PDB file of C-alpha atoms and ligand atoms in Angstrom:
ATOM      1  CA  MET A  78     -44.301  20.773 -30.570  1.00  0.00           C
ATOM      2  CA  TYR A  79     -41.605  20.374 -27.990  1.00  0.00           C
ATOM      3  CA  GLN A  80     -41.251  18.800 -24.057  1.00  0.00           C
ATOM      4  CA  HIS A  81     -40.592  22.206 -21.729  1.00  0.00           C
ATOM      5  CA  ASN A  82     -37.212  20.801 -19.701  1.00  0.00           C
ATOM      6  CA  VAL A  83     -37.629  20.527 -16.315  1.00  0.00           C
ATOM      7  CA  ILE A  84     -35.077  23.223 -15.973  1.00  0.00           C
ATOM      8  CA  GLU A  85     -37.270  26.565 -17.626  1.00  0.00           C
ATOM      9  CA  SER A  86     -39.032  26.067 -14.338  1.00  0.00           C
ATOM     10  CA  MET A  87     -35.953  27.183 -12.019  1.00  0.00           C
ATOM     11  CA  GLY A  88     -35.203  30.307 -13.579  1.00  0.00           C
ATOM     12  CA  PRO A  89     -36.408  32.891 -16.522  1.00  0.00           C
ATOM     13  CA  LEU A  90     -35.473  30.518 -18.936  1.00  0.00           C
ATOM     14  CA  VAL A  91     -36.612  28.709 -22.086  1.00  0.00           C
ATOM     15  CA  GLY A  92     -35.124  25.386 -22.422  1.00  0.00           C
ATOM     16  CA  GLY A  93     -36.443  21.936 -24.219  1.00  0.00           C
ATOM     17  CA  THR A  94     -36.256  19.494 -26.863  1.00  0.00           C
ATOM     18  CA  THR A  95     -38.402  18.906 -29.520  1.00  0.00           C
ATOM     19  CA  TYR A  96     -40.600  15.922 -30.328  1.00  0.00           C
ATOM     20  CA  ARG A  97     -40.069  14.678 -33.546  1.00  0.00           C
ATOM     21  CA  ASN A  98     -43.493  14.996 -35.042  1.00  0.00           C
ATOM     22  CA  TYR A  99     -45.450  17.921 -35.086  1.00  0.00           C
ATOM     23  CA  ASN A 100     -49.232  18.512 -36.318  1.00  0.00           C
ATOM     24  CA  GLY A 101     -48.774  14.722 -36.854  1.00  0.00           C
ATOM     25  CA  LEU A 102     -45.744  15.456 -39.207  1.00  0.00           C
ATOM     26  CA  ASP A 103     -42.710  14.573 -39.425  1.00  0.00           C
ATOM     27  CA  PHE A 104     -40.158  17.618 -37.642  1.00  0.00           C
ATOM     28  CA  ASN A 105     -36.730  16.103 -38.119  1.00  0.00           C
ATOM     29  CA  LEU A 106     -34.722  19.349 -37.025  1.00  0.00           C
ATOM     30  CA  SER A 107     -30.990  18.320 -38.830  1.00  0.00           C
ATOM     31  CA  LEU A 108     -30.356  19.758 -42.089  1.00  0.00           C
ATOM     32  CA  ARG A 109     -27.965  16.363 -42.751  1.00  0.00           C
ATOM     33  CA  ALA A 110     -29.180  13.590 -41.232  1.00  0.00           C
ATOM     34  CA  GLY A 111     -32.931  11.957 -42.508  1.00  0.00           C
ATOM     35  CA  ASP A 112     -35.572  13.491 -44.370  1.00  0.00           C
ATOM     36  CA  THR A 113     -33.686  16.815 -44.979  1.00  0.00           C
ATOM     37  CA  SER A 114     -36.253  18.271 -46.743  1.00  0.00           C
ATOM     38  CA  GLN A 115     -38.620  20.511 -44.177  1.00  0.00           C
ATOM     39  CA  SER A 116     -35.929  20.811 -41.468  1.00  0.00           C
ATOM     40  CA  ARG A 117     -35.110  24.494 -42.434  1.00  0.00           C
ATOM     41  CA  SER A 118     -39.237  25.244 -42.037  1.00  0.00           C
ATOM     42  CA  ASN A 119     -39.100  23.620 -39.328  1.00  0.00           C
ATOM     43  CA  ARG A 120     -36.241  25.152 -37.827  1.00  0.00           C
ATOM     44  CA  LYS A 121     -38.849  28.540 -38.614  1.00  0.00           C
ATOM     45  CA  ASP A 122     -41.898  27.276 -36.996  1.00  0.00           C
ATOM     46  CA  LEU A 123     -39.785  26.204 -33.812  1.00  0.00           C
ATOM     47  CA  PHE A 124     -38.706  29.851 -33.616  1.00  0.00           C
ATOM     48  CA  HIS A 125     -41.849  31.104 -34.938  1.00  0.00           C
ATOM     49  CA  ASN A 126     -43.501  29.447 -31.225  1.00  0.00           C
ATOM     50  CA  LEU A 127     -40.388  30.824 -29.046  1.00  0.00           C
ATOM     51  CA  SER A 128     -40.492  34.080 -30.387  1.00  0.00           C
ATOM     52  CA  LEU A 129     -37.602  33.933 -30.895  1.00  0.00           C
ATOM     53  CA  PRO A 130     -35.838  35.844 -33.640  1.00  0.00           C
ATOM     54  CA  LEU A 131     -33.697  32.522 -36.133  1.00  0.00           C
ATOM     55  CA  GLU A 132     -31.119  34.553 -36.330  1.00  0.00           C
ATOM     56  CA  ASN A 133     -30.175  34.505 -32.860  1.00  0.00           C
ATOM     57  CA  GLY A 134     -30.227  30.708 -32.794  1.00  0.00           C
ATOM     58  CA  VAL A 135     -26.815  28.980 -32.520  1.00  0.00           C
ATOM     59  CA  PHE A 136     -26.362  25.126 -34.869  1.00  0.00           C
ATOM     60  CA  PRO A 137     -22.868  24.182 -33.570  1.00  0.00           C
ATOM     61  CA  GLN A 138     -22.021  20.903 -35.928  1.00  0.00           C
ATOM     62  CA  GLN A 139     -21.503  18.500 -33.264  1.00  0.00           C
ATOM     63  CA  VAL A 140     -18.943  16.015 -33.231  1.00  0.00           C
ATOM     64  CA  HIS A 141     -18.782  13.842 -30.819  1.00  0.00           C
ATOM     65  CA  GLY A 142     -15.493  15.686 -28.791  1.00  0.00           C
ATOM     66  CA  ASN A 143     -14.925  17.418 -25.786  1.00  0.00           C
ATOM     67  CA  GLU A 144     -15.151  21.250 -27.330  1.00  0.00           C
ATOM     68  CA  VAL A 145     -16.697  23.796 -25.569  1.00  0.00           C
ATOM     69  CA  LEU A 146     -17.232  27.157 -26.796  1.00  0.00           C
ATOM     70  CA  GLN A 147     -18.251  30.322 -25.025  1.00  0.00           C
ATOM     71  CA  ILE A 148     -20.852  31.906 -27.504  1.00  0.00           C
ATOM     72  CA  THR A 149     -21.181  35.779 -27.994  1.00  0.00           C
ATOM     73  CA  SER A 150     -23.686  37.866 -29.874  1.00  0.00           C
ATOM     74  CA  THR A 151     -20.246  39.018 -32.116  1.00  0.00           C
ATOM     75  CA  ARG A 152     -19.524  35.459 -32.189  1.00  0.00           C
ATOM     76  CA  LYS A 153     -21.673  34.090 -34.498  1.00  0.00           C
ATOM     77  CA  ASP A 154     -19.845  31.837 -36.662  1.00  0.00           C
ATOM     78  CA  LEU A 155     -21.199  28.414 -35.683  1.00  0.00           C
ATOM     79  CA  GLU A 156     -23.781  28.403 -38.360  1.00  0.00           C
ATOM     80  CA  GLU A 157     -23.928  25.776 -39.556  1.00  0.00           C
ATOM     81  CA  ASP A 158     -23.886  26.920 -43.907  1.00  0.00           C
ATOM     82  CA  SER A 159     -20.626  29.179 -42.880  1.00  0.00           C
ATOM     83  CA  SER A 160     -17.917  28.761 -44.192  1.00  0.00           C
ATOM     84  CA  THR A 161     -15.985  29.352 -40.692  1.00  0.00           C
ATOM     85  CA  VAL A 162     -18.149  26.627 -38.929  1.00  0.00           C
ATOM     86  CA  SER A 163     -16.641  25.702 -35.398  1.00  0.00           C
ATOM     87  CA  LYS A 164     -16.244  21.765 -34.505  1.00  0.00           C
ATOM     88  CA  CYS A 165     -17.589  21.643 -30.741  1.00  0.00           C
ATOM     89  CA  ASP A 166     -20.198  19.477 -28.552  1.00  0.00           C
ATOM     90  CA  GLY A 167     -20.828  22.312 -26.421  1.00  0.00           C
ATOM     91  CA  LEU A 168     -21.779  25.999 -26.041  1.00  0.00           C
ATOM     92  CA  MET A 169     -21.951  28.394 -23.016  1.00  0.00           C
ATOM     93  CA  THR A 170     -23.498  31.845 -22.773  1.00  0.00           C
ATOM     94  CA  SER A 171     -24.241  34.389 -21.144  1.00  0.00           C
ATOM     95  CA  GLU A 172     -26.068  36.575 -23.560  1.00  0.00           C
ATOM     96  CA  GLY A 173     -30.294  36.683 -23.396  1.00  0.00           C
ATOM     97  CA  GLU A 174     -30.699  37.344 -27.064  1.00  0.00           C
ATOM     98  CA  LEU A 175     -28.795  34.017 -28.074  1.00  0.00           C
ATOM     99  CA  VAL A 176     -30.136  30.648 -28.437  1.00  0.00           C
ATOM    100  CA  LEU A 177     -28.239  27.479 -27.516  1.00  0.00           C
ATOM    101  CA  SER A 178     -28.965  24.370 -29.584  1.00  0.00           C
ATOM    102  CA  ILE A 179     -28.059  21.151 -30.463  1.00  0.00           C
ATOM    103  CA  GLN A 180     -29.172  18.229 -31.958  1.00  0.00           C
ATOM    104  CA  THR A 181     -29.301  14.748 -30.888  1.00  0.00           C
ATOM    105  CA  ALA A 182     -31.311  11.319 -31.544  1.00  0.00           C
ATOM    106  CA  ASP A 183     -30.068   9.111 -28.218  1.00  0.00           C
ATOM    107  CA  CYS A 184     -27.394  11.297 -27.067  1.00  0.00           C
ATOM    108  CA  TYR A 185     -27.871  13.147 -24.402  1.00  0.00           C
ATOM    109  CA  PRO A 186     -29.028  17.745 -24.190  1.00  0.00           C
ATOM    110  CA  ILE A 187     -27.628  18.914 -21.111  1.00  0.00           C
ATOM    111  CA  PHE A 188     -28.972  21.778 -20.249  1.00  0.00           C
ATOM    112  CA  ILE A 189     -26.727  24.015 -16.940  1.00  0.00           C
ATOM    113  CA  TYR A 190     -28.045  27.189 -15.772  1.00  0.00           C
ATOM    114  CA  ASP A 191     -25.841  29.674 -13.071  1.00  0.00           C
ATOM    115  CA  PRO A 192     -29.240  31.676 -11.484  1.00  0.00           C
ATOM    116  CA  ILE A 193     -26.282  34.018  -9.947  1.00  0.00           C
ATOM    117  CA  GLN A 194     -23.923  34.628 -12.566  1.00  0.00           C
ATOM    118  CA  LYS A 195     -26.856  34.200 -15.145  1.00  0.00           C
ATOM    119  CA  ALA A 196     -25.003  32.122 -17.276  1.00  0.00           C
ATOM    120  CA  ILE A 197     -26.127  29.273 -19.067  1.00  0.00           C
ATOM    121  CA  ALA A 198     -24.290  25.946 -21.104  1.00  0.00           C
ATOM    122  CA  LEU A 199     -26.263  23.326 -23.155  1.00  0.00           C
ATOM    123  CA  ILE A 200     -23.687  19.975 -23.986  1.00  0.00           C
ATOM    124  CA  HIS A 201     -24.095  17.586 -26.491  1.00  0.00           C
ATOM    125  CA  ALA A 202     -22.952  14.120 -24.597  1.00  0.00           C
ATOM    126  CA  GLY A 203     -22.838  10.535 -26.571  1.00  0.00           C
ATOM    127  CA  TRP A 204     -20.844   8.274 -25.521  1.00  0.00           C
ATOM    128  CA  ARG A 205     -17.327   9.595 -26.986  1.00  0.00           C
ATOM    129  CA  GLY A 206     -18.094  12.987 -25.261  1.00  0.00           C
ATOM    130  CA  THR A 207     -18.622  11.651 -22.273  1.00  0.00           C
ATOM    131  CA  ALA A 208     -15.895   9.200 -22.291  1.00  0.00           C
ATOM    132  CA  GLN A 209     -13.912  13.118 -22.410  1.00  0.00           C
ATOM    133  CA  LYS A 210     -15.221  14.138 -19.456  1.00  0.00           C
ATOM    134  CA  ILE A 211     -17.536  17.116 -21.513  1.00  0.00           C
ATOM    135  CA  THR A 212     -19.754  17.263 -18.449  1.00  0.00           C
ATOM    136  CA  VAL A 213     -16.920  18.282 -15.938  1.00  0.00           C
ATOM    137  CA  LYS A 214     -15.116  20.208 -18.883  1.00  0.00           C
ATOM    138  CA  THR A 215     -17.843  22.353 -19.234  1.00  0.00           C
ATOM    139  CA  ILE A 216     -18.610  22.577 -15.448  1.00  0.00           C
ATOM    140  CA  GLU A 217     -15.065  23.961 -15.514  1.00  0.00           C
ATOM    141  CA  LEU A 218     -15.132  26.283 -17.882  1.00  0.00           C
ATOM    142  CA  LEU A 219     -18.468  27.976 -16.134  1.00  0.00           C
ATOM    143  CA  SER A 220     -16.206  27.857 -13.528  1.00  0.00           C
ATOM    144  CA  HIS A 221     -13.562  29.617 -15.461  1.00  0.00           C
ATOM    145  CA  THR A 222     -15.638  32.124 -17.940  1.00  0.00           C
ATOM    146  CA  TYR A 223     -18.530  33.135 -15.587  1.00  0.00           C
ATOM    147  CA  GLN A 224     -17.128  32.894 -12.060  1.00  0.00           C
ATOM    148  CA  SER A 225     -19.167  30.366 -12.285  1.00  0.00           C
ATOM    149  CA  ASN A 226     -19.913  27.684  -8.090  1.00  0.00           C
ATOM    150  CA  PRO A 227     -20.775  24.834  -9.296  1.00  0.00           C
ATOM    151  CA  GLU A 228     -22.403  24.442  -5.971  1.00  0.00           C
ATOM    152  CA  ASP A 229     -25.125  27.146  -7.496  1.00  0.00           C
ATOM    153  CA  LEU A 230     -25.347  25.682 -10.894  1.00  0.00           C
ATOM    154  CA  ILE A 231     -28.514  23.865 -11.868  1.00  0.00           C
ATOM    155  CA  VAL A 232     -27.730  20.119 -13.930  1.00  0.00           C
ATOM    156  CA  SER A 233     -30.964  19.105 -16.050  1.00  0.00           C
ATOM    157  CA  ILE A 234     -30.978  15.906 -18.599  1.00  0.00           C
ATOM    158  CA  GLY A 235     -32.940  15.224 -21.471  1.00  0.00           C
ATOM    159  CA  PRO A 236     -34.063  12.801 -22.767  1.00  0.00           C
ATOM    160  CA  GLY A 237     -31.363  10.002 -24.798  1.00  0.00           C
ATOM    161  CA  ILE A 238     -30.906   6.415 -24.739  1.00  0.00           C
ATOM    162  CA  GLN A 239     -30.777   4.599 -21.172  1.00  0.00           C
ATOM    163  CA  SER A 240     -29.470   1.337 -19.456  1.00  0.00           C
ATOM    164  CA  CYS A 241     -32.253  -0.781 -20.824  1.00  0.00           C
ATOM    165  CA  CYS A 242     -31.691  -0.411 -24.420  1.00  0.00           C
ATOM    166  CA  TYR A 243     -28.121   0.968 -24.538  1.00  0.00           C
ATOM    167  CA  GLU A 244     -25.851  -2.131 -25.705  1.00  0.00           C
ATOM    168  CA  VAL A 245     -22.221  -1.899 -26.032  1.00  0.00           C
ATOM    169  CA  SER A 246     -19.358  -3.914 -26.925  1.00  0.00           C
ATOM    170  CA  ILE A 247     -16.819  -5.020 -24.119  1.00  0.00           C
ATOM    171  CA  GLU A 248     -14.369  -2.778 -25.178  1.00  0.00           C
ATOM    172  CA  PHE A 249     -16.629   0.264 -23.445  1.00  0.00           C
ATOM    173  CA  MET A 250     -14.560  -0.754 -20.225  1.00  0.00           C
ATOM    174  CA  ASP A 251     -11.927   1.197 -20.893  1.00  0.00           C
ATOM    175  CA  HIS A 252     -13.869   3.708 -21.323  1.00  0.00           C
ATOM    176  CA  PHE A 253     -16.970   3.660 -18.483  1.00  0.00           C
ATOM    177  CA  SER A 254     -16.373   2.483 -15.146  1.00  0.00           C
ATOM    178  CA  ALA A 255     -18.268  -0.716 -13.872  1.00  0.00           C
ATOM    179  CA  GLN A 256     -20.788   1.811 -12.035  1.00  0.00           C
ATOM    180  CA  VAL A 257     -21.816   2.532 -15.082  1.00  0.00           C
ATOM    181  CA  LEU A 258     -21.356  -1.067 -17.154  1.00  0.00           C
ATOM    182  CA  LYS A 259     -23.859  -3.419 -16.205  1.00  0.00           C
ATOM    183  CA  GLU A 260     -24.239  -7.142 -17.251  1.00  0.00           C
ATOM    184  CA  ARG A 261     -27.859  -8.756 -18.423  1.00  0.00           C
ATOM    185  CA  ASN A 262     -27.706 -11.799 -20.205  1.00  0.00           C
ATOM    186  CA  GLY A 263     -23.778 -11.971 -20.723  1.00  0.00           C
ATOM    187  CA  GLN A 264     -24.670  -8.600 -22.735  1.00  0.00           C
ATOM    188  CA  PHE A 265     -23.036  -5.413 -21.661  1.00  0.00           C
ATOM    189  CA  TYR A 266     -25.355  -1.849 -21.618  1.00  0.00           C
ATOM    190  CA  LEU A 267     -23.970   1.640 -21.015  1.00  0.00           C
ATOM    191  CA  ASP A 268     -25.526   3.965 -18.501  1.00  0.00           C
ATOM    192  CA  LEU A 269     -24.613   6.643 -19.664  1.00  0.00           C
ATOM    193  CA  LEU A 270     -27.660   9.120 -17.775  1.00  0.00           C
ATOM    194  CA  LYS A 271     -25.635   7.857 -14.611  1.00  0.00           C
ATOM    195  CA  GLU A 272     -22.524   8.899 -15.700  1.00  0.00           C
ATOM    196  CA  ASN A 273     -23.138  12.142 -16.682  1.00  0.00           C
ATOM    197  CA  VAL A 274     -24.696  12.201 -13.539  1.00  0.00           C
ATOM    198  CA  LEU A 275     -21.593  10.993 -11.682  1.00  0.00           C
ATOM    199  CA  GLN A 276     -19.546  13.709 -13.459  1.00  0.00           C
ATOM    200  CA  ALA A 277     -21.956  16.426 -12.341  1.00  0.00           C
ATOM    201  CA  GLN A 278     -21.274  15.349  -8.980  1.00  0.00           C
ATOM    202  CA  SER A 279     -17.585  14.876  -9.004  1.00  0.00           C
ATOM    203  CA  ALA A 280     -17.028  18.150 -10.713  1.00  0.00           C
ATOM    204  CA  SER A 281     -18.618  19.835  -7.434  1.00  0.00           C
ATOM    205  CA  VAL A 282     -23.101  19.771  -8.804  1.00  0.00           C
ATOM    206  CA  LEU A 283     -24.904  19.187  -5.511  1.00  0.00           C
ATOM    207  CA  GLU A 284     -26.991  16.602  -5.831  1.00  0.00           C
ATOM    208  CA  ASP A 285     -30.297  17.725  -5.495  1.00  0.00           C
ATOM    209  CA  ASN A 286     -29.181  20.391  -7.820  1.00  0.00           C
ATOM    210  CA  ILE A 287     -28.947  16.982 -11.096  1.00  0.00           C
ATOM    211  CA  LEU A 288     -32.643  17.212 -12.660  1.00  0.00           C
ATOM    212  CA  THR A 289     -33.039  13.928 -14.253  1.00  0.00           C
ATOM    213  CA  GLU A 290     -36.971  14.384 -14.568  1.00  0.00           C
ATOM    214  CA  SER A 291     -36.932  15.232 -18.182  1.00  0.00           C
ATOM    215  CA  SER A 292     -34.891  12.515 -18.946  1.00  0.00           C
ATOM    216  CA  LEU A 293     -36.747   9.421 -20.827  1.00  0.00           C
ATOM    217  CA  CYS A 294     -35.134   6.584 -22.948  1.00  0.00           C
ATOM    218  CA  THR A 295     -35.410   7.729 -26.808  1.00  0.00           C
ATOM    219  CA  ALA A 296     -35.227   4.152 -27.601  1.00  0.00           C
ATOM    220  CA  CYS A 297     -37.885   3.050 -25.483  1.00  0.00           C
ATOM    221  CA  HIS A 298     -40.480   6.239 -26.534  1.00  0.00           C
ATOM    222  CA  VAL A 299     -39.780   6.270 -30.455  1.00  0.00           C
ATOM    223  CA  ASP A 300     -43.377   7.545 -31.001  1.00  0.00           C
ATOM    224  CA  GLN A 301     -42.116  10.834 -29.416  1.00  0.00           C
ATOM    225  CA  PHE A 302     -38.472  11.218 -30.129  1.00  0.00           C
ATOM    226  CA  TYR A 303     -35.699   9.834 -32.616  1.00  0.00           C
ATOM    227  CA  SER A 304     -33.467   6.781 -31.629  1.00  0.00           C
ATOM    228  CA  TYR A 305     -30.764   6.585 -33.859  1.00  0.00           C
ATOM    229  CA  ARG A 306     -30.144   3.014 -32.112  1.00  0.00           C
ATOM    230  CA  LYS A 307     -33.110   2.136 -33.259  1.00  0.00           C
ATOM    231  CA  GLU A 308     -33.545   3.439 -36.662  1.00  0.00           C
ATOM    232  CA  GLY A 309     -30.714   3.751 -37.900  1.00  0.00           C
ATOM    233  CA  PRO A 310     -28.356   6.172 -40.201  1.00  0.00           C
ATOM    234  CA  LEU A 311     -32.001   7.066 -41.807  1.00  0.00           C
ATOM    235  CA  SER A 312     -32.956   8.812 -38.298  1.00  0.00           C
ATOM    236  CA  GLY A 313     -33.764  12.560 -37.860  1.00  0.00           C
ATOM    237  CA  ARG A 314     -32.829  14.837 -35.269  1.00  0.00           C
ATOM    238  CA  MET A 315     -34.365  16.446 -32.358  1.00  0.00           C
ATOM    239  CA  MET A 316     -33.456  19.917 -31.033  1.00  0.00           C
ATOM    240  CA  SER A 317     -32.124  21.072 -27.862  1.00  0.00           C
ATOM    241  CA  PHE A 318     -32.613  24.685 -27.636  1.00  0.00           C
ATOM    242  CA  LEU A 319     -31.990  26.810 -24.021  1.00  0.00           C
ATOM    243  CA  SER A 320     -31.802  30.713 -23.923  1.00  0.00           C
ATOM    244  CA  LEU A 321     -31.512  33.167 -21.444  1.00  0.00           C
ATOM    245  CA  LYS A 322     -34.722  34.656 -20.502  1.00  0.00           C
ATOM    246  CA  SER A 323     -33.514  38.679 -20.768  1.00  0.00           C
ATOM    247  CA  GLY A 324     -33.761  38.841 -24.695  1.00  0.00           C
ATOM    248  CA  TYR A 325     -36.977  37.074 -25.163  1.00  0.00           C
ATOM    249  CA  TYR A 326     -39.166  39.590 -27.452  1.00  0.00           C
ATOM    250  CA  SER A 327     -41.790  38.344 -29.616  1.00  0.00           C
ATOM    251  CA  ASP A 328     -41.678  40.580 -33.267  1.00  0.00           C
TER     252      ASP A 328
HETATM  253 ZN1   ZN B1497     -34.841   2.387 -23.373  1.00  0.00          ZN
END
């Protein structure tokens, strides 16, 4: 049903990214993109599988920006169906009963865990959010909000489109350094994975604490993941989720 992110081995966490199929059927988790006819029941199936109550899920309306919100159990105004939807691309919490989630199809899910302050964050990082340094901003906000020391943080990056497949226009030079824009056969390719690794390092996360083992290229692996670049507007979305295990229970 989902890829267990390597960050799960770093502490009492539940964290992963859904595969595009479950039991041979399409497993779209988006209520807007792709074939949404089964999305609500797919969300129920996912949370049931996780033994977590669906009502504890936090589902932001993503806007490819760099807004990061602190979520508390009294602040659950992020339900996609709610009239008070908050637009953001990063979530953080220290409350074990909440399940942070984001949706992607080529953009990167970035999981962050502070084992000392017991706080977590989950980021939706496409090129726009990354150009606006959402990873740096999230780490700074974790320090500000939970007194996290960046050197304690574990950052793990999930599946997203890699430089093998991510051809971009020359205008991307306005947003990214030559370090992450590679030229091959007269075309430019963006290494969004490396850019986010570099951002985490620039925010003082230790190199050994930045994990990329769970990051396969979505466009190379459309058998396992949705890829907007490969499939276009009809592509569904995977859901990435992260929760501190203290609120983990089975009903
Ligand atoms: Zn690829």
